[in-house]
Short mmCIF file of C-alpha atoms and ligand atoms in Angstrom, two decimals:
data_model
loop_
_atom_site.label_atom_id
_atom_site.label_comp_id
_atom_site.label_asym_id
_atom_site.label_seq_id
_atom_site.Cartn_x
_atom_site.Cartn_y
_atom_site.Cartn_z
CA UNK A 1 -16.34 -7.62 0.44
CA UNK A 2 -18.54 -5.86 -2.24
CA UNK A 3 -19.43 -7.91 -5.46
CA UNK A 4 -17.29 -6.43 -7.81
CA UNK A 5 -14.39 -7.27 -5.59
CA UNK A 6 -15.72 -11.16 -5.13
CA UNK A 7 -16.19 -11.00 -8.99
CA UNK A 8 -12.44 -9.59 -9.52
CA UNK A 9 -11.08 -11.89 -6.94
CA UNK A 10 -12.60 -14.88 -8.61
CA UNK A 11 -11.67 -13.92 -11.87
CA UNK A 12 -8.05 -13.18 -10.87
CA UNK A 13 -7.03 -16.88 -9.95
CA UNK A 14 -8.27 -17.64 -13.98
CA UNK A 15 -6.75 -14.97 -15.86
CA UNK A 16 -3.34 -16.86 -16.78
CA UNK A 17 -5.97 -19.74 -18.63
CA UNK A 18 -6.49 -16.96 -21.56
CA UNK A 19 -3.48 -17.37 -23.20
CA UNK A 20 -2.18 -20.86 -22.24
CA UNK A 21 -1.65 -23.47 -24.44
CA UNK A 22 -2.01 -27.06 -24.45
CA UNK A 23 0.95 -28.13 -22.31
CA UNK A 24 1.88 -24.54 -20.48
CA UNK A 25 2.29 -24.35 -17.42
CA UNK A 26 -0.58 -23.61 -15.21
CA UNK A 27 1.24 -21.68 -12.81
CA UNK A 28 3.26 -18.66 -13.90
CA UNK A 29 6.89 -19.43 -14.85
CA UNK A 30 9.62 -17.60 -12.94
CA UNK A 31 11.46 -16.42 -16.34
CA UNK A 32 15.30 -15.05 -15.17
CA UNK A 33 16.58 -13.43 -18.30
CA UNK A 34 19.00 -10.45 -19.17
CA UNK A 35 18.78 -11.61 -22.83
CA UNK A 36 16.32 -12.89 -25.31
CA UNK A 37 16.50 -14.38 -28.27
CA UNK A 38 16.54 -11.66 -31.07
CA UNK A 39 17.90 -12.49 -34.21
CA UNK A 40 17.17 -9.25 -36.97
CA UNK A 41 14.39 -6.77 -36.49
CA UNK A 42 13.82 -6.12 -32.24
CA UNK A 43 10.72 -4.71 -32.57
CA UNK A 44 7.31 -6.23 -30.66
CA UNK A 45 9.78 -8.85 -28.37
CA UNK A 46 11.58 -8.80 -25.14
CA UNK A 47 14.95 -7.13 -25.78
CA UNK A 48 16.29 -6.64 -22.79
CA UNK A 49 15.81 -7.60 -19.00
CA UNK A 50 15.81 -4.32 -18.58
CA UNK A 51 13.31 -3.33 -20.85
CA UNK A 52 10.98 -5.95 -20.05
CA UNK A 53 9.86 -9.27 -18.43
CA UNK A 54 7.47 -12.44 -18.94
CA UNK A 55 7.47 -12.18 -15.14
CA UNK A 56 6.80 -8.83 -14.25
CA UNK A 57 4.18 -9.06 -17.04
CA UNK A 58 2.47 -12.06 -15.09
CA UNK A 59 2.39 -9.50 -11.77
CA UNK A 60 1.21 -6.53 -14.01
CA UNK A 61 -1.38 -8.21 -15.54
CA UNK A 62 -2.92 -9.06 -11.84
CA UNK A 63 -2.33 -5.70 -10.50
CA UNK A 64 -3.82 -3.80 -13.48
CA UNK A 65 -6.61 -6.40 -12.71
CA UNK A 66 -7.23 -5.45 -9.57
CA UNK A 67 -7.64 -1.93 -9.80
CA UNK A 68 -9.05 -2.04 -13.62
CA UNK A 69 -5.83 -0.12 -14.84
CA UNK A 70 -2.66 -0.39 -16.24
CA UNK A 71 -0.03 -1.69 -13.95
CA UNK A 72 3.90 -0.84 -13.62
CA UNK A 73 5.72 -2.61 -11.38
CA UNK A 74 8.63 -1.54 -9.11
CA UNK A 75 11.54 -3.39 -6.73
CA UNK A 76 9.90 -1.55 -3.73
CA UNK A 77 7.37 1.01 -2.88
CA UNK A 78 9.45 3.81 -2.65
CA UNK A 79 10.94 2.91 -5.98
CA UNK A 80 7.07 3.13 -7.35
CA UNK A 81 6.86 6.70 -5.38
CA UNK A 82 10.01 7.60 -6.92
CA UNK A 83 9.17 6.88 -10.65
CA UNK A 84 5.96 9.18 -10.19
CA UNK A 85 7.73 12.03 -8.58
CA UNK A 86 10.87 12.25 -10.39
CA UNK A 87 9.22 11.46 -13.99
CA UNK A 88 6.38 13.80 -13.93
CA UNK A 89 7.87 16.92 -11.85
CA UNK A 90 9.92 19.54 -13.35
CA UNK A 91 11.87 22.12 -12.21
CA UNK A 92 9.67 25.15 -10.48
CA UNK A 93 6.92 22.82 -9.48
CA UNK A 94 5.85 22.42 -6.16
CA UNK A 95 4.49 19.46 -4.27
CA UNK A 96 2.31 19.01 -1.43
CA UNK A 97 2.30 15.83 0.86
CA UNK A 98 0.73 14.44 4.02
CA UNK A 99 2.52 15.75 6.86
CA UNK A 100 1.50 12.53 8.91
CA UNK A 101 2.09 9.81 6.20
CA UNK A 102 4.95 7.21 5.38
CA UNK A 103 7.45 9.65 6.25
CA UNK A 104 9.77 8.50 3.89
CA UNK A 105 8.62 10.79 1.17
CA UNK A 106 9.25 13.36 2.81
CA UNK A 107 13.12 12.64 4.02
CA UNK A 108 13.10 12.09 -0.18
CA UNK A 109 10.97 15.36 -1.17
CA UNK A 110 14.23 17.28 1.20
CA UNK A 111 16.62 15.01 0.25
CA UNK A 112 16.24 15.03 -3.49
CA UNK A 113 13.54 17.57 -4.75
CA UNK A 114 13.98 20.25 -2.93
CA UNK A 115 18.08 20.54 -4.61
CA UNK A 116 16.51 20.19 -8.02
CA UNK A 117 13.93 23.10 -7.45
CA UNK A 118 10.86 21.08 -6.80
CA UNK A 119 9.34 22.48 -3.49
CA UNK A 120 6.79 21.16 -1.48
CA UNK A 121 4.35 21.78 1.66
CA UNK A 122 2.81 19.29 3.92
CA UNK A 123 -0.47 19.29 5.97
CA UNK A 124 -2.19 16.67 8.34
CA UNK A 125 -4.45 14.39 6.33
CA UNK A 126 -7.10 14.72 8.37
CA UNK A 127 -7.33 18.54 7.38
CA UNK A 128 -6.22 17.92 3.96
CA UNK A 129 -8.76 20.31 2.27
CA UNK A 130 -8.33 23.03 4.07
CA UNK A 131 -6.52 25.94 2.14
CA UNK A 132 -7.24 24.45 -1.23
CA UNK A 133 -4.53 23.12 -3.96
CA UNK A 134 -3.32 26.71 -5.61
CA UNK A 135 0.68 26.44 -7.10
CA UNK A 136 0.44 22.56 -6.56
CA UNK A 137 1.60 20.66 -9.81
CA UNK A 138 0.84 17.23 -8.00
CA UNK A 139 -0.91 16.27 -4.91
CA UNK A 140 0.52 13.42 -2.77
CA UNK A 141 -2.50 12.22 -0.59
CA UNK A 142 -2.39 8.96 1.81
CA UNK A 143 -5.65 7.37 3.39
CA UNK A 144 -5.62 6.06 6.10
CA UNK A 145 -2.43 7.83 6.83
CA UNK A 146 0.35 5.78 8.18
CA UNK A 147 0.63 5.64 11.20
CA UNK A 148 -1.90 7.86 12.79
CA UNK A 149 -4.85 5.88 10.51
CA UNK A 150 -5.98 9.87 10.00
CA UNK A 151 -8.31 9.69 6.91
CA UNK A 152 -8.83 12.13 3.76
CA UNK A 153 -12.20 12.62 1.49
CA UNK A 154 -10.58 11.04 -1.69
CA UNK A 155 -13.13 12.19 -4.24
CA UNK A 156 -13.17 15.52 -2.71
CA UNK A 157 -9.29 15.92 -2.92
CA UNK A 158 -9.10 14.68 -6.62
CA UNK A 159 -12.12 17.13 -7.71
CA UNK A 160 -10.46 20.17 -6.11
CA UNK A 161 -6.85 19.52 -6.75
CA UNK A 162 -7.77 18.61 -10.56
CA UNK A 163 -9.70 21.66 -11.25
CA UNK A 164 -6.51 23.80 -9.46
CA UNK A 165 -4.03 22.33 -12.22
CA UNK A 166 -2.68 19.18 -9.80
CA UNK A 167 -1.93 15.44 -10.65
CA UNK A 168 -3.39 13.43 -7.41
CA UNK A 169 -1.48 10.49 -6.99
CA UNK A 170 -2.70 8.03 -3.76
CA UNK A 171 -0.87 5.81 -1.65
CA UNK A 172 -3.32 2.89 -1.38
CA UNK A 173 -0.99 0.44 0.57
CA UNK A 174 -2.81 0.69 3.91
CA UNK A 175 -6.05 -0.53 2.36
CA UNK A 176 -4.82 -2.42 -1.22
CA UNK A 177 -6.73 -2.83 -4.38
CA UNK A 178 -9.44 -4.99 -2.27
CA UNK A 179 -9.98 -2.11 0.63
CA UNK A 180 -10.13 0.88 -1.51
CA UNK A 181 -10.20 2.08 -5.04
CA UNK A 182 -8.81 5.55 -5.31
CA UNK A 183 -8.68 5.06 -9.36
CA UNK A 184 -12.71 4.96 -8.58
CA UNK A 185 -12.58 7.96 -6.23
CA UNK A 186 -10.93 10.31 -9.80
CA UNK A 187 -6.70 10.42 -8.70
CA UNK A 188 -5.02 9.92 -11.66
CA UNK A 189 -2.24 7.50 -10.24
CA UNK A 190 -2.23 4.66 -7.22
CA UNK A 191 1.10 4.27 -5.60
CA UNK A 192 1.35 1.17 -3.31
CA UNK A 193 4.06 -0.78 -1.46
CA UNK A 194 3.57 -4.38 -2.42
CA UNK A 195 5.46 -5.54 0.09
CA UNK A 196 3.19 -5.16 2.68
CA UNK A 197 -0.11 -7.42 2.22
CA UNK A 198 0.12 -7.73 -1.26
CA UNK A 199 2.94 -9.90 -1.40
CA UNK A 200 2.48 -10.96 2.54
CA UNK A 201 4.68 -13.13 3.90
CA UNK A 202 6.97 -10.41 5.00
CA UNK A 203 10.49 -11.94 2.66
CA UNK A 204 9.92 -9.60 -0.39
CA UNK A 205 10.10 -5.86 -0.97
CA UNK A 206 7.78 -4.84 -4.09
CA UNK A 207 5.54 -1.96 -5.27
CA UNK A 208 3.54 -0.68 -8.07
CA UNK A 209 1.97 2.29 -10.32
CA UNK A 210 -1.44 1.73 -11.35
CA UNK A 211 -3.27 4.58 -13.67
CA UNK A 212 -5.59 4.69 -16.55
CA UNK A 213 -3.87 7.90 -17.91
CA UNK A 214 -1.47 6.39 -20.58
CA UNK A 215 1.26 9.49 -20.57
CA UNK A 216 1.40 8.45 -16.84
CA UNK A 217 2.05 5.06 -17.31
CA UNK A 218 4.01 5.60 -19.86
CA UNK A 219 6.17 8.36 -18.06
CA UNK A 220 6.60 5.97 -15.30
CA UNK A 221 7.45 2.82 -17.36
CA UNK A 222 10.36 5.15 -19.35
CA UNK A 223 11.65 5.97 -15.72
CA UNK A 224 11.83 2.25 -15.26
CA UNK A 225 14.07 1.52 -17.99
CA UNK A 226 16.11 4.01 -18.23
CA UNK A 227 16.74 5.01 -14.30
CA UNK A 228 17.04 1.32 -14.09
CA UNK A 229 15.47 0.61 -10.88
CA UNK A 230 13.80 -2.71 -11.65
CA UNK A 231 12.25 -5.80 -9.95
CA UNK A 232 13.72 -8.71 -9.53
CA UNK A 233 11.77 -11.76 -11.55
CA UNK A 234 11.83 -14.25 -8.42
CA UNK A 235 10.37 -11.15 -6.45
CA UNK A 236 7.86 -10.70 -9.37
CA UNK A 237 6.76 -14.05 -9.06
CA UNK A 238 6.73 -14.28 -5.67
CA UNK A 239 4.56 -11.14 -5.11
CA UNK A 240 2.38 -12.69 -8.04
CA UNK A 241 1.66 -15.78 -5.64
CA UNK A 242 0.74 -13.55 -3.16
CA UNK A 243 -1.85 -11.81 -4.74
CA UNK A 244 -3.51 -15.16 -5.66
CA UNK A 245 -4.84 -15.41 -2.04
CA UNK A 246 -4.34 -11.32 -0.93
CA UNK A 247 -8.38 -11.50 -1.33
CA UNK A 248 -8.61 -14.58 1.48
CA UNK A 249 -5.85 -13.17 3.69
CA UNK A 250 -7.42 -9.72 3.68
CA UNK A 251 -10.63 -11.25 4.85
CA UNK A 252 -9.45 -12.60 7.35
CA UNK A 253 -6.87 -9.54 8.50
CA UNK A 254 -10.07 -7.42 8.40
CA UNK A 255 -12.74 -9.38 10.20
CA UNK A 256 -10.30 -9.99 12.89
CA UNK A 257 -9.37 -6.11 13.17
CA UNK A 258 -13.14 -4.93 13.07
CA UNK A 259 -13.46 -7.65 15.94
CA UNK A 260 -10.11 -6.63 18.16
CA UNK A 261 -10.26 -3.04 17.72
CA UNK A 262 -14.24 -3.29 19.44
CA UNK A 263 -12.82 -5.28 22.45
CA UNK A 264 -9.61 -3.19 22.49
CA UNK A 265 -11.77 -0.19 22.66
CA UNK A 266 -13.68 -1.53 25.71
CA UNK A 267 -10.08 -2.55 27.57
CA UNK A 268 -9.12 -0.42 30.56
CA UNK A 269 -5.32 -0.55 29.65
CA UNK A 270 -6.27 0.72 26.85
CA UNK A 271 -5.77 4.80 26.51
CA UNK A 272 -6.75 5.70 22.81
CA UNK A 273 -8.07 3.54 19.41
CA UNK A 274 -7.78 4.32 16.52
CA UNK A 275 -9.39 1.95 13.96
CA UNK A 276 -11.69 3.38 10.54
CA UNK A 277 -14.41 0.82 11.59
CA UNK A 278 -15.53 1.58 14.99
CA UNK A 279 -18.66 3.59 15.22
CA UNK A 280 -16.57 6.90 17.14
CA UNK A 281 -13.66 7.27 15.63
CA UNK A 282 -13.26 10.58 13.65
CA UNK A 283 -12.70 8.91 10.32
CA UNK A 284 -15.81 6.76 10.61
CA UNK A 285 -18.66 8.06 8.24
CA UNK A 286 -15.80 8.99 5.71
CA UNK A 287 -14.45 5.38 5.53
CA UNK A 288 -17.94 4.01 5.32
CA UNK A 289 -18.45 6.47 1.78
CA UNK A 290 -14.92 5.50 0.26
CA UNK A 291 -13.69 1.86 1.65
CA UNK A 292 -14.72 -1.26 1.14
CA UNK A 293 -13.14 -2.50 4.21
CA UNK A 294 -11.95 -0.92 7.09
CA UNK A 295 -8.63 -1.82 6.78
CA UNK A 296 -6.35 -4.43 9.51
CA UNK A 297 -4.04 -1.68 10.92
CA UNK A 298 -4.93 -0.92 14.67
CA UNK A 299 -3.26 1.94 16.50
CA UNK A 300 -3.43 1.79 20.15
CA UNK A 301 -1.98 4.02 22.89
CA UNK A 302 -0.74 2.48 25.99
CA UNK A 303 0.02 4.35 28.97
CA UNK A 304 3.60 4.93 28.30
CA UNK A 305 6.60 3.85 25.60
CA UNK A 306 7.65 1.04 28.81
CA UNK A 307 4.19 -0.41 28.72
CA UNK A 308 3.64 -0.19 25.35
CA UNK A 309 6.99 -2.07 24.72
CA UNK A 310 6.71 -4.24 27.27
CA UNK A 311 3.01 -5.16 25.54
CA UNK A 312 4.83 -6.02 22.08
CA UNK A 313 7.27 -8.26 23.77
CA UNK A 314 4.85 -10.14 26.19
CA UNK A 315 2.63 -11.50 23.12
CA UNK A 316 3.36 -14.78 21.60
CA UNK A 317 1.38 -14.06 18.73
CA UNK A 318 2.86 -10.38 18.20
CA UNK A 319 6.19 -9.98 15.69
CA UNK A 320 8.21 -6.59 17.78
CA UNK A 321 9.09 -5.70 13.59
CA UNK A 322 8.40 -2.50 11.73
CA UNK A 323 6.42 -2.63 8.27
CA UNK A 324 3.05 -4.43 8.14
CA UNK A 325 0.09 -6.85 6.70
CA UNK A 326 2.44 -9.88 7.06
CA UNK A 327 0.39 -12.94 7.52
CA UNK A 328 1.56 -12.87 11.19
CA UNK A 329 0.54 -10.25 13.47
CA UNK A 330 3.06 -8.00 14.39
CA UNK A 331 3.27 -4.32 15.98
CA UNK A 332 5.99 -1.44 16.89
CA UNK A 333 5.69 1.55 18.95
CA UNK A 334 5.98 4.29 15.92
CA UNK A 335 7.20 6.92 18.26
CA UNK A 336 10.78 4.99 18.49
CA UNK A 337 11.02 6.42 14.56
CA UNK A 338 10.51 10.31 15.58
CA UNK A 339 6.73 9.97 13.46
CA UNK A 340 4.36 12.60 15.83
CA UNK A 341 2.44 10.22 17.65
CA UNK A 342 2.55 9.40 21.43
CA UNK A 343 5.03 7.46 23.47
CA UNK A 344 2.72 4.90 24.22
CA UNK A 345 1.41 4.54 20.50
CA UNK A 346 1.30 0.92 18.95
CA UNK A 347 0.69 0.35 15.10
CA UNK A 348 -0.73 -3.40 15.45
CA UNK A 349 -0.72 -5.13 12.08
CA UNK A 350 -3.77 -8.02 12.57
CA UNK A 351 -2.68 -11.03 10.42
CA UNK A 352 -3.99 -14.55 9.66
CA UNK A 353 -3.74 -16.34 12.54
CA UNK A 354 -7.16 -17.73 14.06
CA UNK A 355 -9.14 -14.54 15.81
CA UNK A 356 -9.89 -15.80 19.19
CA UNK A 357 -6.32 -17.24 19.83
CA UNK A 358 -4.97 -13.88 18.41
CA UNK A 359 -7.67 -12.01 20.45
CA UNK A 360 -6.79 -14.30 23.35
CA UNK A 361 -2.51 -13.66 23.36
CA UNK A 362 -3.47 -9.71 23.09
CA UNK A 363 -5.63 -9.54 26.29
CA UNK A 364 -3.37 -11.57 27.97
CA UNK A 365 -0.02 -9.48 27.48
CA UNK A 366 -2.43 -6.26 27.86
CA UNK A 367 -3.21 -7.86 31.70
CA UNK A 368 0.52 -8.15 31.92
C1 PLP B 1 5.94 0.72 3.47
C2 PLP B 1 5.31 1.88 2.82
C3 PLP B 1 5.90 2.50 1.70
C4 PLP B 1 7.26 2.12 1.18
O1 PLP B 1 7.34 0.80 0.74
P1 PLP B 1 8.76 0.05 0.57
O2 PLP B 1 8.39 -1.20 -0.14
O3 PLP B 1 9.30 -0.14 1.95
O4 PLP B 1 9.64 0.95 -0.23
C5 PLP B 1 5.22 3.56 1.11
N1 PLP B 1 4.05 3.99 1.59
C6 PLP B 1 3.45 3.43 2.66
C7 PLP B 1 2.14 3.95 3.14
C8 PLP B 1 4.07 2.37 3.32
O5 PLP B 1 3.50 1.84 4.40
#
């Protein structure tokens, strides 16, 4: 962990003590409101729990923190991709996205876009580059990509696009606000799915806008309100406890990956590895220049879907669940969603628990 992000982390468990007074609360209060009190003039106040929230404040304020922007907060990730796309695209516009990355936004690009006259391309991240950014009004870019783990030059994307016209948004949510700082890098919005390490503990679905362009944020936050896809307070809250100990999780989730994905490499079951950190894989001196960390998603390629199934379900310390960065391990074999990988690919999610018992339950289902 770099400086900066030791001096952010420490400084984030202390940033409620600015405004308390004698007698608050030290932790944040879960507020549930749909109304406030608002007798007269409504200006400068909560008006609505639509409109706003002590609670989603408490979560913004952390967020913005982390990535040294202003925070929006949404019920879910998609919800957070959703306010960018839908409240900064018009009609005519075309879009381009990873080809390889959460491949959600692209079922939603056909789905929804592409009926209102917003078109879009996709290419592999890992070629992202190539052919330039001409026509794009906004560049969708994902690092590393979910689930392949392909990476993109961030810097280099956000120079090139910008000077052809584009908005470059990120999706940070493999790496978080402690891994990687895209904002850094020059895109002018983070997208991220809080409901992966952020938040967890795997019970709460949560995401977030972060920018340091006000029309963005403000775009965004209008979408909020009047779209009316907002977060829940108690998930607010919860996702705010979270973050007060993402910095020691994340630690741990990435020590234990660098450590895994070296013996993993080394393991005769084991086909392919793909993991940002070791030494020969393609994404290597790229992740060295633009991450902090190298991330705790592992993808490994057993010999077929059967064994690579059959791996998942021998290991006591492996969850068989899709999504990831839960404070347990867990893993799924991505090809069982249709993404392009190989039968036999795993997405393993390293969590909290110790790293030799964890390392110990994965060579021991790997022997069979
Ligand atoms: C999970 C995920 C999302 C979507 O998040 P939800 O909270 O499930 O809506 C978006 N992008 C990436 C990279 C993800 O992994």
């Amino acid at each position: 962990m770099t400086d900066s992000a030791s001096d952010r982390a420490a400084r984030l468990a202390h940033l409620r003590r600015e405004g308390l007074e004698k007698g608050d609360p030290v932790p944040l209060p879960l507020t549930l409101a749909a109304m406030f009190h608002l007798p007269g003039d409504p200006a400068g106040v909560s008006q609505y729990g639509r409109f706003a929230n002590p609670t989603w404040d408490g979560v913004e304020k952390l967020l913005g923190h982390l990535e040294d922007a202003t925070a929006v907060a949404f019920p879910s990730g998609m919800a957070a991709i959703s306010a960018v796309l839908f409240s900064l695209l018009r009609t005519g516009e075309r879009v381009l996205l990873p080809s390889d990355g959460y491949y959600t936004v692209r079922v939603l690009a056909e789905r929804f876009l592409v009926p209102m006259g917003i078109g879009f391309d996709t290419r592999p991240t890992a070629g992202f580059l190539e052919d330039g950014f001409d026509g794009y009004r906004l560049v969708f870019l994902e690092t590393p990509a979910n689930p392949g783990l392909d990476l993109c030059d961030i810097a280099a994307v956000a120079k090139k696009a910008r000077a052809a016209g584009a908005l470059v948004i990120a999706d940070n949510t493999t790496m978080t606000p402690y891994g990687q700082r895209p904002l850094d890098l020059g895109v002018d919005a983070v997208v991220a799915a809080d409901t992966k390490a952020p938040n967890g503990h795997s019970d709460t679905l949560f995401g977030h806008v972060t920018s340091r362009n006000e029309t963005i944020v403000a775009a965004v936050r209008d979408w909020r309100k009047l779209a009316g896809g907002i977060p829940g307070p108690f998930e607010a809250w919860l996702v705010h406890r979270g973050l007060e100990t993402l910095e020691v999780r994340f630690e741990r989730m990435c020590n234990s990956a660098e450590l895994i994905a070296t013996r993993l490499r080394d393991h005769p079951r084991v086909r392919a590895l793909r993991y940002p950190g070791l030494k020969d894989d393609p994404g290597h001196a790229l992740a060295v220049r633009q991450m902090q960390r190298f991330g705790f998603l592992i993808g490994l390629t057993l010999g077929s879907a059967d064994e690579a199934e059959a791996f998942i379900d021998r290991c006591a310390l492996i969850q068989p669940a899709t999504s990831f960065g839960g404070v347990h391990t867990s893993a799924e074999r991505r090809a069982r969603w249709g993404d392009a990988v190989d039968a036999g690919f795993v997405r393993l999610s390293i969590g909290c628990e110790p790293t030799e018992e964890l390392w110990n339950a994965i060579a021991s289902a790997l022997e069979g």
